[in-house]
């Protein structure tokens, strides 16, 4: 079961990675993996903690950084290469993810935290299913009421 689960999740991630420069929609990705869109969305969110299309958008933006360093490519062409409908939507998503505009990055490249390809090796597989590697976080104090 462990190997099958790992391979299945790797196939999902690889198919998504292959679609970064394609106009593939959520339905296209699900169909190519013989999954319902609903099942793909639930499984991907459970494993990675983010939605499929959010992952795709952030990976497209991360991969586009190398294109921005090529001065002969216009920002509008880069946006269209990664299937953003408009240059403004690309710029807005870029600023939301990296905190600067694509033009600013092109003028003055700097270190940015990119979203890497999801590492399936970070998952622990058990006979009963998948266990995500624990992460520690601090929560504000709260009270629990009940038996």
Tab-separated table of N, CA, C and O in Angstrom, residues 14-127:
chain	number	residue	atom	x	y	z
A	14	UNK	N	3.590	15.229	-10.460
A	14	UNK	CA	4.272	15.295	-11.754
A	14	UNK	C	3.351	15.818	-12.848
A	14	UNK	O	3.770	16.608	-13.697
A	15	UNK	N	2.105	15.395	-12.838
A	15	UNK	CA	1.148	15.873	-13.858
A	15	UNK	C	0.921	17.371	-13.700
A	15	UNK	O	0.851	18.106	-14.687
A	16	UNK	N	0.822	17.822	-12.470
A	16	UNK	CA	0.649	19.255	-12.226
A	16	UNK	C	1.889	20.008	-12.690
A	16	UNK	O	1.787	21.044	-13.348
A	17	UNK	N	3.071	19.491	-12.375
A	17	UNK	CA	4.316	20.137	-12.796
A	17	UNK	C	4.421	20.191	-14.324
A	17	UNK	O	4.896	21.171	-14.880
A	18	UNK	N	3.961	19.139	-14.995
A	18	UNK	CA	3.980	19.121	-16.456
A	18	UNK	C	3.022	20.137	-17.062
A	18	UNK	O	3.192	20.542	-18.206
A	19	UNK	N	2.020	20.545	-16.308
A	19	UNK	CA	1.012	21.465	-16.844
A	19	UNK	C	1.335	22.930	-16.558
A	19	UNK	O	0.526	23.796	-16.856
A	20	UNK	N	2.500	23.221	-16.002
A	20	UNK	CA	2.823	24.612	-15.672
A	20	UNK	C	2.903	25.499	-16.909
A	20	UNK	O	2.566	26.674	-16.851
A	21	UNK	N	3.335	24.959	-18.020
A	21	UNK	CA	3.422	25.730	-19.267
A	21	UNK	C	2.323	25.337	-20.250
A	21	UNK	O	2.420	25.626	-21.432
A	22	UNK	N	1.308	24.668	-19.752
A	22	UNK	CA	0.157	24.278	-20.570
A	22	UNK	C	-1.087	24.981	-20.044
A	22	UNK	O	-1.149	25.346	-18.874
A	23	UNK	N	-2.083	25.109	-20.896
A	23	UNK	CA	-3.322	25.745	-20.430
A	23	UNK	C	-4.235	24.778	-19.683
A	23	UNK	O	-5.440	24.947	-19.654
A	24	UNK	N	-3.672	23.736	-19.075
A	24	UNK	CA	-4.468	22.701	-18.421
A	24	UNK	C	-5.302	23.283	-17.279
A	24	UNK	O	-4.818	24.050	-16.464
A	25	UNK	N	-6.550	22.873	-17.253
A	25	UNK	CA	-7.445	23.281	-16.174
A	25	UNK	C	-7.478	22.172	-15.123
A	25	UNK	O	-6.901	21.093	-15.309
A	26	UNK	N	-8.165	22.432	-14.056
A	26	UNK	CA	-8.326	21.444	-12.991
A	26	UNK	C	-8.989	20.179	-13.530
A	26	UNK	O	-8.574	19.064	-13.205
A	27	UNK	N	-9.994	20.349	-14.383
A	27	UNK	CA	-10.677	19.187	-14.976
A	27	UNK	C	-9.735	18.383	-15.868
A	27	UNK	O	-9.788	17.152	-15.876
A	28	UNK	N	-8.874	19.068	-16.622
A	28	UNK	CA	-7.908	18.380	-17.493
A	28	UNK	C	-6.933	17.547	-16.666
A	28	UNK	O	-6.613	16.414	-17.016
A	29	UNK	N	-6.429	18.143	-15.583
A	29	UNK	CA	-5.473	17.436	-14.720
A	29	UNK	C	-6.136	16.213	-14.110
A	29	UNK	O	-5.574	15.115	-14.116
A	30	UNK	N	-7.341	16.378	-13.593
A	30	UNK	CA	-8.059	15.261	-12.974
A	30	UNK	C	-8.341	14.163	-14.000
A	30	UNK	O	-8.138	12.975	-13.719
A	31	UNK	N	-8.780	14.541	-15.180
A	31	UNK	CA	-9.109	13.551	-16.208
A	31	UNK	C	-7.877	12.769	-16.640
A	31	UNK	O	-7.954	11.556	-16.871
A	32	UNK	N	-6.732	13.436	-16.737
A	32	UNK	CA	-5.518	12.737	-17.160
A	32	UNK	C	-5.049	11.723	-16.117
A	32	UNK	O	-4.303	10.812	-16.430
A	33	UNK	N	-5.493	11.881	-14.879
A	33	UNK	CA	-5.132	10.959	-13.802
A	33	UNK	C	-6.264	9.991	-13.474
A	33	UNK	O	-6.177	9.232	-12.509
A	34	UNK	N	-7.354	10.058	-14.255
A	34	UNK	CA	-8.520	9.204	-14.054
A	34	UNK	C	-9.126	9.397	-12.664
A	34	UNK	O	-9.500	8.439	-11.987
A	35	UNK	N	-9.205	10.656	-12.252
A	35	UNK	CA	-9.820	11.026	-10.980
A	35	UNK	C	-10.966	11.980	-11.244
A	35	UNK	O	-10.967	12.694	-12.243
A	36	UNK	N	-11.898	12.021	-10.317
A	36	UNK	CA	-12.885	13.085	-10.400
A	36	UNK	C	-12.215	14.363	-9.902
A	36	UNK	O	-11.263	14.319	-9.113
A	37	UNK	N	-12.682	15.479	-10.381
A	37	UNK	CA	-12.121	16.762	-9.950
A	37	UNK	C	-12.277	16.912	-8.446
A	37	UNK	O	-11.366	17.374	-7.760
A	38	UNK	N	-13.409	16.506	-7.928
A	38	UNK	CA	-13.682	16.592	-6.502
A	38	UNK	C	-12.642	15.801	-5.697
A	38	UNK	O	-12.092	16.286	-4.716
A	39	UNK	N	-12.369	14.578	-6.132
A	39	UNK	CA	-11.410	13.726	-5.417
A	39	UNK	C	-10.002	14.313	-5.499
A	39	UNK	O	-9.263	14.310	-4.508
A	40	UNK	N	-9.625	14.826	-6.668
A	40	UNK	CA	-8.307	15.440	-6.824
A	40	UNK	C	-8.142	16.622	-5.883
A	40	UNK	O	-7.120	16.752	-5.200
A	41	UNK	N	-9.154	17.486	-5.821
A	41	UNK	CA	-9.094	18.673	-4.962
A	41	UNK	C	-8.949	18.261	-3.497
A	41	UNK	O	-8.107	18.798	-2.777
A	42	UNK	N	-9.755	17.314	-3.060
A	42	UNK	CA	-9.701	16.882	-1.664
A	42	UNK	C	-8.377	16.211	-1.331
A	42	UNK	O	-7.771	16.494	-0.294
A	43	UNK	N	-7.915	15.327	-2.187
A	43	UNK	CA	-6.670	14.610	-1.937
A	43	UNK	C	-5.480	15.562	-1.918
A	43	UNK	O	-4.647	15.511	-1.010
A	44	UNK	N	-5.407	16.453	-2.892
A	44	UNK	CA	-4.269	17.373	-2.962
A	44	UNK	C	-4.250	18.316	-1.762
A	44	UNK	O	-3.204	18.561	-1.171
A	45	UNK	N	-5.397	18.814	-1.377
A	45	UNK	CA	-5.480	19.711	-0.217
A	45	UNK	C	-5.086	18.971	1.059
A	45	UNK	O	-4.379	19.518	1.907
A	46	UNK	N	-5.510	17.726	1.197
A	46	UNK	CA	-5.182	16.949	2.397
A	46	UNK	C	-3.688	16.674	2.482
A	46	UNK	O	-3.108	16.711	3.568
A	47	UNK	N	-3.055	16.425	1.352
A	47	UNK	CA	-1.642	16.065	1.350
A	47	UNK	C	-0.738	17.287	1.448
A	47	UNK	O	0.236	17.292	2.193
A	48	UNK	N	-1.047	18.347	0.682
A	48	UNK	CA	-0.144	19.506	0.610
A	48	UNK	C	-0.561	20.667	1.491
A	48	UNK	O	0.253	21.540	1.771
A	49	UNK	N	-1.829	20.730	1.860
A	49	UNK	CA	-2.304	21.857	2.659
A	49	UNK	C	-2.693	23.071	1.838
A	49	UNK	O	-3.001	24.122	2.376
A	50	UNK	N	-2.681	22.950	0.518
A	50	UNK	CA	-3.087	24.072	-0.332
A	50	UNK	C	-3.921	23.557	-1.495
A	50	UNK	O	-3.874	22.378	-1.833
A	51	UNK	N	-4.669	24.451	-2.108
A	51	UNK	CA	-5.507	24.041	-3.229
A	51	UNK	C	-4.648	23.774	-4.458
A	51	UNK	O	-3.524	24.270	-4.575
A	52	UNK	N	-5.184	22.999	-5.376
A	52	UNK	CA	-4.454	22.640	-6.588
A	52	UNK	C	-4.112	23.887	-7.393
A	52	UNK	O	-2.964	24.097	-7.789
A	53	UNK	N	-5.092	24.730	-7.631
A	53	UNK	CA	-4.858	25.890	-8.484
A	53	UNK	C	-3.964	26.923	-7.810
A	53	UNK	O	-3.210	27.627	-8.482
A	54	UNK	N	-4.002	27.013	-6.498
A	54	UNK	CA	-3.069	27.889	-5.788
A	54	UNK	C	-1.646	27.376	-5.959
A	54	UNK	O	-0.712	28.155	-6.205
A	55	UNK	N	-1.471	26.070	-5.852
A	55	UNK	CA	-0.154	25.456	-6.064
A	55	UNK	C	0.327	25.717	-7.487
A	55	UNK	O	1.468	26.117	-7.710
A	56	UNK	N	-0.560	25.515	-8.464
A	56	UNK	CA	-0.202	25.728	-9.873
A	56	UNK	C	0.205	27.183	-10.099
A	56	UNK	O	1.231	27.459	-10.718
A	57	UNK	N	-0.596	28.124	-9.600
A	57	UNK	CA	-0.291	29.548	-9.779
A	57	UNK	C	1.048	29.903	-9.145
A	57	UNK	O	1.899	30.551	-9.769
A	58	UNK	N	1.277	29.464	-7.919
A	58	UNK	CA	2.523	29.803	-7.233
A	58	UNK	C	3.737	29.134	-7.868
A	58	UNK	O	4.817	29.714	-7.917
A	59	UNK	N	3.572	27.925	-8.385
A	59	UNK	CA	4.671	27.268	-9.097
A	59	UNK	C	4.952	27.981	-10.420
A	59	UNK	O	6.106	28.150	-10.805
A	60	UNK	N	3.899	28.398	-11.126
A	60	UNK	CA	4.105	29.138	-12.378
A	60	UNK	C	4.864	30.433	-12.114
A	60	UNK	O	5.770	30.788	-12.865
A	61	UNK	N	4.498	31.124	-11.056
A	61	UNK	CA	5.198	32.364	-10.713
A	61	UNK	C	6.652	32.084	-10.346
A	61	UNK	O	7.549	32.821	-10.745
A	62	UNK	N	6.887	31.023	-9.600
A	62	UNK	CA	8.249	30.680	-9.192
A	62	UNK	C	9.116	30.313	-10.394
A	62	UNK	O	10.269	30.722	-10.485
A	63	UNK	N	8.557	29.545	-11.317
A	63	UNK	CA	9.305	29.140	-12.499
A	63	UNK	C	9.549	30.326	-13.429
A	63	UNK	O	10.558	30.394	-14.117
A	64	UNK	N	8.647	31.295	-13.418
A	64	UNK	CA	8.778	32.450	-14.311
A	64	UNK	C	9.904	33.395	-13.908
A	64	UNK	O	10.283	34.266	-14.693
A	65	UNK	N	10.456	33.239	-12.724
A	65	UNK	CA	11.537	34.130	-12.272
A	65	UNK	C	12.728	34.099	-13.220
A	65	UNK	O	13.325	35.146	-13.500
A	66	UNK	N	13.075	32.929	-13.719
A	66	UNK	CA	14.226	32.848	-14.627
A	66	UNK	C	13.947	33.575	-15.942
A	66	UNK	O	14.854	34.162	-16.529
A	67	UNK	N	12.701	33.563	-16.400
A	67	UNK	CA	12.356	34.287	-17.630
A	67	UNK	C	12.460	35.798	-17.441
A	67	UNK	O	12.791	36.519	-18.382
A	68	UNK	N	12.165	36.266	-16.234
A	68	UNK	CA	12.248	37.704	-15.972
A	68	UNK	C	13.678	38.228	-16.060
A	68	UNK	O	13.887	39.415	-16.275
A	69	UNK	N	14.653	37.358	-15.893
A	69	UNK	CA	16.044	37.777	-15.967
A	69	UNK	C	16.539	37.901	-17.407
A	69	UNK	O	17.648	38.360	-17.636
A	70	UNK	N	15.716	37.502	-18.362
A	70	UNK	CA	16.067	37.637	-19.776
A	70	UNK	C	15.481	38.952	-20.302
A	70	UNK	O	14.270	39.061	-20.460
A	71	UNK	N	16.313	39.952	-20.568
A	71	UNK	CA	15.809	41.282	-20.933
A	71	UNK	C	15.078	41.329	-22.272
A	71	UNK	O	14.286	42.249	-22.505
A	72	UNK	N	15.282	40.345	-23.140
A	72	UNK	CA	14.612	40.370	-24.438
A	72	UNK	C	13.156	39.904	-24.366
A	72	UNK	O	12.400	40.103	-25.305
A	73	UNK	N	12.742	39.318	-23.253
A	73	UNK	CA	11.348	38.901	-23.070
A	73	UNK	C	10.555	40.002	-22.385
A	73	UNK	O	10.974	40.526	-21.356
A	74	UNK	N	9.406	40.333	-22.964
A	74	UNK	CA	8.538	41.325	-22.327
A	74	UNK	C	7.722	40.655	-21.220
A	74	UNK	O	7.433	39.458	-21.299
A	75	UNK	N	7.372	41.430	-20.224
A	75	UNK	CA	6.603	40.881	-19.101
A	75	UNK	C	5.261	40.344	-19.571
A	75	UNK	O	4.806	39.296	-19.104
A	76	UNK	N	4.638	41.013	-20.521
A	76	UNK	CA	3.352	40.530	-21.029
A	76	UNK	C	3.513	39.165	-21.694
A	76	UNK	O	2.652	38.290	-21.580
A	77	UNK	N	4.637	38.939	-22.398
A	77	UNK	CA	4.882	37.641	-23.033
A	77	UNK	C	5.123	36.553	-21.991
A	77	UNK	O	4.661	35.416	-22.147
A	78	UNK	N	5.835	36.901	-20.935
A	78	UNK	CA	6.069	35.942	-19.851
A	78	UNK	C	4.742	35.570	-19.203
A	78	UNK	O	4.474	34.394	-18.930
A	79	UNK	N	3.903	36.558	-18.960
A	79	UNK	CA	2.586	36.301	-18.365
A	79	UNK	C	1.784	35.345	-19.240
A	79	UNK	O	1.162	34.403	-18.740
A	80	UNK	N	1.802	35.566	-20.540
A	80	UNK	CA	1.045	34.702	-21.446
A	80	UNK	C	1.665	33.314	-21.554
A	80	UNK	O	0.951	32.327	-21.699
A	81	UNK	N	3.000	33.219	-21.457
A	81	UNK	CA	3.662	31.906	-21.492
A	81	UNK	C	3.232	31.024	-20.320
A	81	UNK	O	3.245	29.799	-20.424
A	82	UNK	N	2.884	31.653	-19.209
A	82	UNK	CA	2.463	30.907	-18.021
A	82	UNK	C	0.957	30.978	-17.802
A	82	UNK	O	0.463	30.733	-16.713
A	83	UNK	N	0.236	31.322	-18.840
A	83	UNK	CA	-1.223	31.286	-18.884
A	83	UNK	C	-1.912	32.188	-17.877
A	83	UNK	O	-2.909	31.804	-17.267
A	84	UNK	N	-1.376	33.381	-17.718
A	84	UNK	CA	-2.099	34.433	-17.026
A	84	UNK	C	-2.820	35.216	-18.111
A	84	UNK	O	-2.231	35.546	-19.144
A	85	UNK	N	-4.086	35.508	-17.908
A	85	UNK	CA	-4.889	36.136	-18.943
A	85	UNK	C	-4.387	37.528	-19.306
A	85	UNK	O	-4.410	37.922	-20.467
A	86	UNK	N	-3.943	38.259	-18.305
A	86	UNK	CA	-3.511	39.642	-18.518
A	86	UNK	C	-2.205	39.886	-17.778
A	86	UNK	O	-1.929	39.234	-16.772
A	87	UNK	N	-1.457	40.854	-18.252
A	87	UNK	CA	-0.224	41.227	-17.572
A	87	UNK	C	-0.530	41.717	-16.153
A	87	UNK	O	0.222	41.448	-15.219
A	88	UNK	N	-1.650	42.410	-15.971
A	88	UNK	CA	-2.017	42.912	-14.652
A	88	UNK	C	-2.286	41.783	-13.672
A	88	UNK	O	-1.928	41.875	-12.505
A	89	UNK	N	-2.926	40.709	-14.134
A	89	UNK	CA	-3.191	39.587	-13.216
A	89	UNK	C	-1.887	38.889	-12.843
A	89	UNK	O	-1.715	38.456	-11.702
A	90	UNK	N	-0.959	38.804	-13.785
A	90	UNK	CA	0.365	38.241	-13.486
A	90	UNK	C	1.093	39.116	-12.468
A	90	UNK	O	1.622	38.625	-11.471
A	91	UNK	N	1.094	40.421	-12.708
A	91	UNK	CA	1.787	41.350	-11.806
A	91	UNK	C	1.173	41.340	-10.410
A	91	UNK	O	1.881	41.358	-9.413
A	92	UNK	N	-0.144	41.289	-10.349
A	92	UNK	CA	-0.832	41.277	-9.050
A	92	UNK	C	-0.512	40.001	-8.276
A	92	UNK	O	-0.194	40.038	-7.087
A	93	UNK	N	-0.555	38.850	-8.955
A	93	UNK	CA	-0.233	37.580	-8.298
A	93	UNK	C	1.241	37.539	-7.902
A	93	UNK	O	1.587	37.048	-6.821
A	94	UNK	N	2.110	38.083	-8.740
A	94	UNK	CA	3.540	38.124	-8.456
A	94	UNK	C	3.808	38.959	-7.213
A	94	UNK	O	4.540	38.556	-6.318
A	95	UNK	N	3.180	40.127	-7.150
A	95	UNK	CA	3.362	41.005	-5.986
A	95	UNK	C	2.803	40.357	-4.713
A	95	UNK	O	3.397	40.449	-3.650
A	96	UNK	N	1.678	39.673	-4.828
A	96	UNK	CA	1.074	39.017	-3.665
A	96	UNK	C	1.991	37.909	-3.125
A	96	UNK	O	2.125	37.739	-1.918
A	97	UNK	N	2.646	37.178	-4.025
A	97	UNK	CA	3.498	36.064	-3.601
A	97	UNK	C	4.874	36.532	-3.138
A	97	UNK	O	5.371	36.072	-2.113
A	98	UNK	N	5.485	37.463	-3.881
A	98	UNK	CA	6.875	37.836	-3.609
A	98	UNK	C	7.050	39.198	-2.944
A	98	UNK	O	8.138	39.528	-2.488
A	99	UNK	N	6.005	40.008	-2.915
A	99	UNK	CA	6.106	41.312	-2.257
A	99	UNK	C	6.694	42.415	-3.115
A	99	UNK	O	6.847	43.540	-2.638
A	100	UNK	N	7.044	42.133	-4.362
A	100	UNK	CA	7.531	43.144	-5.300
A	100	UNK	C	6.904	42.877	-6.666
A	100	UNK	O	6.375	41.794	-6.907
A	101	UNK	N	6.987	43.852	-7.556
A	101	UNK	CA	6.427	43.667	-8.894
A	101	UNK	C	7.445	42.959	-9.790
A	101	UNK	O	8.651	42.967	-9.503
A	102	UNK	N	6.987	42.366	-10.883
A	102	UNK	CA	7.932	41.732	-11.815
A	102	UNK	C	8.944	42.726	-12.381
A	102	UNK	O	10.116	42.394	-12.567
A	103	UNK	N	8.498	43.953	-12.630
A	103	UNK	CA	9.404	44.981	-13.135
A	103	UNK	C	10.497	45.321	-12.136
A	103	UNK	O	11.662	45.502	-12.508
A	104	UNK	N	10.132	45.415	-10.864
A	104	UNK	CA	11.128	45.680	-9.821
A	104	UNK	C	12.132	44.539	-9.734
A	104	UNK	O	13.328	44.771	-9.582
A	105	UNK	N	11.638	43.313	-9.832
A	105	UNK	CA	12.534	42.160	-9.771
A	105	UNK	C	13.484	42.159	-10.968
A	105	UNK	O	14.656	41.846	-10.835
A	106	UNK	N	12.957	42.522	-12.125
A	106	UNK	CA	13.787	42.537	-13.324
A	106	UNK	C	14.886	43.595	-13.213
A	106	UNK	O	16.027	43.357	-13.583
A	107	UNK	N	14.540	44.761	-12.671
A	107	UNK	CA	15.529	45.836	-12.531
A	107	UNK	C	16.575	45.511	-11.475
A	107	UNK	O	17.748	45.818	-11.633
A	108	UNK	N	16.114	44.927	-10.379
A	108	UNK	CA	17.016	44.638	-9.263
A	108	UNK	C	16.720	43.236	-8.718
A	108	UNK	O	15.980	43.079	-7.742
A	109	UNK	N	17.300	42.191	-9.347
A	109	UNK	CA	17.049	40.822	-8.863
A	109	UNK	C	17.519	40.651	-7.422
A	109	UNK	O	18.529	41.213	-7.006
A	110	UNK	N	16.759	39.906	-6.666
A	110	UNK	CA	17.088	39.629	-5.265
A	110	UNK	C	16.636	38.231	-4.907
A	110	UNK	O	15.952	37.581	-5.676
A	111	UNK	N	17.048	37.802	-3.748
A	111	UNK	CA	16.639	36.478	-3.281
A	111	UNK	C	15.163	36.497	-2.920
A	111	UNK	O	14.716	37.362	-2.164
A	112	UNK	N	14.436	35.562	-3.456
A	112	UNK	CA	13.015	35.423	-3.154
A	112	UNK	C	12.746	33.992	-2.719
A	112	UNK	O	13.401	33.056	-3.176
A	113	UNK	N	11.769	33.827	-1.866
A	113	UNK	CA	11.365	32.485	-1.435
A	113	UNK	C	10.400	31.920	-2.461
A	113	UNK	O	9.267	32.380	-2.567
A	114	UNK	N	10.867	30.965	-3.229
A	114	UNK	CA	10.022	30.354	-4.248
A	114	UNK	C	9.351	29.112	-3.680
A	114	UNK	O	9.820	28.528	-2.704
A	115	UNK	N	8.258	28.739	-4.305
A	115	UNK	CA	7.566	27.515	-3.917
A	115	UNK	C	8.186	26.366	-4.695
A	115	UNK	O	8.061	26.306	-5.919
A	116	UNK	N	8.906	25.463	-4.025
A	116	UNK	CA	9.516	24.338	-4.744
A	116	UNK	C	8.465	23.292	-5.099
A	116	UNK	O	7.350	23.291	-4.568
A	117	UNK	N	8.849	22.390	-5.988
A	117	UNK	CA	7.985	21.256	-6.311
A	117	UNK	C	7.731	20.482	-5.022
A	117	UNK	O	8.641	20.280	-4.220
A	118	UNK	N	6.489	20.072	-4.825
A	118	UNK	CA	6.130	19.350	-3.608
A	118	UNK	C	6.941	18.068	-3.512
A	118	UNK	O	7.014	17.285	-4.454
A	119	UNK	N	7.562	17.856	-2.361
A	119	UNK	CA	8.409	16.695	-2.126
A	119	UNK	C	7.591	15.584	-1.477
A	119	UNK	O	7.220	15.678	-0.305
A	120	UNK	N	7.309	14.558	-2.247
A	120	UNK	CA	6.526	13.431	-1.738
A	120	UNK	C	7.301	12.701	-0.649
A	120	UNK	O	6.716	12.068	0.223
A	121	UNK	N	8.617	12.831	-0.650
A	121	UNK	CA	9.433	12.203	0.374
A	121	UNK	C	9.194	12.764	1.770
A	121	UNK	O	9.594	12.166	2.768
A	122	UNK	N	8.524	13.923	1.853
A	122	UNK	CA	8.247	14.508	3.163
A	122	UNK	C	7.035	13.873	3.837
A	122	UNK	O	6.686	14.245	4.951
A	123	UNK	N	6.407	12.936	3.171
A	123	UNK	CA	5.241	12.261	3.736
A	123	UNK	C	5.655	10.943	4.372
A	123	UNK	O	6.528	10.250	3.873
A	124	UNK	N	5.012	10.611	5.458
A	124	UNK	CA	5.199	9.303	6.089
A	124	UNK	C	4.002	8.441	5.726
A	124	UNK	O	2.864	8.876	5.843
A	125	UNK	N	4.248	7.243	5.269
A	125	UNK	CA	3.162	6.351	4.890
A	125	UNK	C	3.017	5.253	5.937
A	125	UNK	O	3.992	4.656	6.363
A	126	UNK	N	1.801	5.027	6.325
A	126	UNK	CA	1.472	3.976	7.286
A	126	UNK	C	0.529	2.992	6.608
A	126	UNK	O	-0.112	3.330	5.614
A	127	UNK	N	0.409	1.772	7.125
A	127	UNK	CA	-0.516	0.816	6.495
A	127	UNK	C	-1.950	1.346	6.429
A	127	UNK	O	-2.683	1.006	5.519
